[in-house]
C-alpha cells in the first residue's frame, strides 16, 4: 500500500509542477507572439529597425535615380561594397549610364529571417522603353548603424495597414 501511495504523490507532484515548467519554456507566457499586445518598450526597437531600413533604402533609391555611385555605396554594408564597385556601373548595374530611374517606390517594410526586408517597385527606362520590377533589399544592423546587406529580385506583398 505504501508503494501505491508514493506513486500517487509523485504523479500529483509532477502534474502540479508541469504548468511552471511549461511557462519556463515559453508556453503560456504573457509576452509570446500570440499573447498580450506588445508594450511600448517591445515596439520601439521594431519601429526603429523599420524606420532605419526605410531610410537606408530610400537613400539608395535616390542615389540610383541621381547616378550618385558614392552615395549608393555608402548605404551598403562593407561586405557588399567591393562587389558593388565591380557591378554597379556595368551594363546591367543599378547605376549604368544608359538607364534612368523615373520612379522608385518603397512598397513594404517588414522583419525577415536575415534582417529587415524592404520591398520596392523600380521603374527603369532606356530611351523610350520602360520596365517596372520589384526589388527586395535586406537591411541589417552593423554596430550602431544600419546598412543594406542584400538585394534580390522580387519583394513582399504589402501588408494591410493596421490601426492601433
Short mmCIF file of C-alpha atoms in Angstrom, two decimals, residues 7-104:
data_model
loop_
_atom_site.label_atom_id
_atom_site.label_comp_id
_atom_site.label_asym_id
_atom_site.label_seq_id
_atom_site.Cartn_x
_atom_site.Cartn_y
_atom_site.Cartn_z
CA UNK A 7 3.35 6.70 -6.87
CA UNK A 8 0.20 8.78 -6.49
CA UNK A 9 2.06 11.54 -4.63
CA UNK A 10 4.82 11.57 -7.26
CA UNK A 11 2.24 11.77 -10.07
CA UNK A 12 0.42 14.60 -8.32
CA UNK A 13 3.69 16.50 -7.77
CA UNK A 14 4.60 16.16 -11.46
CA UNK A 15 1.18 17.42 -12.55
CA UNK A 16 1.44 20.35 -10.14
CA UNK A 17 4.86 21.35 -11.48
CA UNK A 18 4.00 20.93 -15.18
CA UNK A 19 2.49 24.44 -15.67
CA UNK A 20 5.55 26.02 -14.05
CA UNK A 21 7.90 24.05 -16.28
CA UNK A 22 5.95 24.93 -19.42
CA UNK A 23 5.92 28.62 -18.52
CA UNK A 24 9.70 28.49 -18.26
CA UNK A 25 9.79 27.10 -21.81
CA UNK A 26 7.68 29.95 -23.08
CA UNK A 27 4.29 28.23 -23.14
CA UNK A 28 1.65 30.38 -21.53
CA UNK A 29 3.93 33.39 -21.10
CA UNK A 30 2.22 36.78 -21.41
CA UNK A 31 4.75 38.22 -23.90
CA UNK A 32 4.69 35.49 -26.54
CA UNK A 33 3.60 36.36 -30.09
CA UNK A 34 0.04 35.17 -29.58
CA UNK A 35 -0.36 36.75 -26.15
CA UNK A 36 -0.90 40.27 -24.99
CA UNK A 37 -0.17 43.21 -27.28
CA UNK A 38 3.44 44.36 -27.41
CA UNK A 39 4.38 47.01 -24.90
CA UNK A 40 5.90 50.33 -25.94
CA UNK A 41 9.34 49.04 -24.95
CA UNK A 42 8.90 46.00 -27.20
CA UNK A 43 7.60 48.05 -30.15
CA UNK A 44 10.34 50.71 -30.06
CA UNK A 45 13.20 48.52 -31.42
CA UNK A 46 10.98 47.12 -34.18
CA UNK A 47 9.82 50.59 -35.18
CA UNK A 48 13.41 51.88 -35.16
CA UNK A 49 14.52 48.96 -37.35
CA UNK A 50 11.73 49.63 -39.85
CA UNK A 51 12.43 53.37 -39.93
CA UNK A 52 16.21 52.98 -40.31
CA UNK A 53 15.74 50.34 -43.02
CA UNK A 54 13.35 52.57 -44.93
CA UNK A 55 15.82 55.48 -44.67
CA UNK A 56 18.73 53.40 -45.99
CA UNK A 57 16.80 52.03 -48.95
CA UNK A 58 15.29 55.42 -49.80
CA UNK A 59 18.79 56.95 -49.79
CA UNK A 60 19.96 54.14 -52.11
CA UNK A 61 16.99 54.68 -54.46
CA UNK A 62 17.68 58.43 -54.51
CA UNK A 63 21.36 57.76 -55.26
CA UNK A 64 20.37 55.38 -58.07
CA UNK A 65 18.00 57.94 -59.61
CA UNK A 66 20.68 60.64 -59.33
CA UNK A 67 23.51 58.37 -60.60
CA UNK A 68 25.47 59.12 -57.42
CA UNK A 69 27.62 55.99 -57.10
CA UNK A 70 29.38 57.18 -53.92
CA UNK A 71 26.06 57.85 -52.16
CA UNK A 72 24.80 54.43 -53.24
CA UNK A 73 27.93 52.67 -51.98
CA UNK A 74 27.67 54.41 -48.62
CA UNK A 75 24.28 52.75 -47.98
CA UNK A 76 25.77 49.25 -48.32
CA UNK A 77 27.42 47.06 -45.70
CA UNK A 78 31.21 46.82 -46.10
CA UNK A 79 30.95 43.23 -47.36
CA UNK A 80 28.93 44.36 -50.40
CA UNK A 81 30.96 47.41 -51.33
CA UNK A 82 33.66 45.59 -53.36
CA UNK A 83 31.04 43.72 -55.41
CA UNK A 84 29.11 46.96 -55.81
CA UNK A 85 32.16 48.73 -57.23
CA UNK A 86 32.56 46.00 -59.85
CA UNK A 87 28.91 45.68 -60.84
CA UNK A 88 27.11 48.97 -60.20
CA UNK A 89 28.15 50.80 -63.34
CA UNK A 90 28.36 47.70 -65.54
CA UNK A 91 25.90 47.13 -68.41
CA UNK A 92 23.16 45.81 -66.10
CA UNK A 93 24.18 47.59 -62.90
CA UNK A 94 21.91 49.78 -60.82
CA UNK A 95 23.97 52.85 -61.81
CA UNK A 96 24.58 52.05 -65.50
CA UNK A 97 24.84 55.20 -67.64
CA UNK A 98 22.19 54.17 -70.17
CA UNK A 99 19.49 53.58 -67.50
CA UNK A 100 17.32 56.25 -65.99
CA UNK A 101 15.11 55.68 -62.96
CA UNK A 102 11.98 57.79 -63.38
CA UNK A 103 10.22 56.16 -60.42
CA UNK A 104 11.30 54.15 -57.39
#
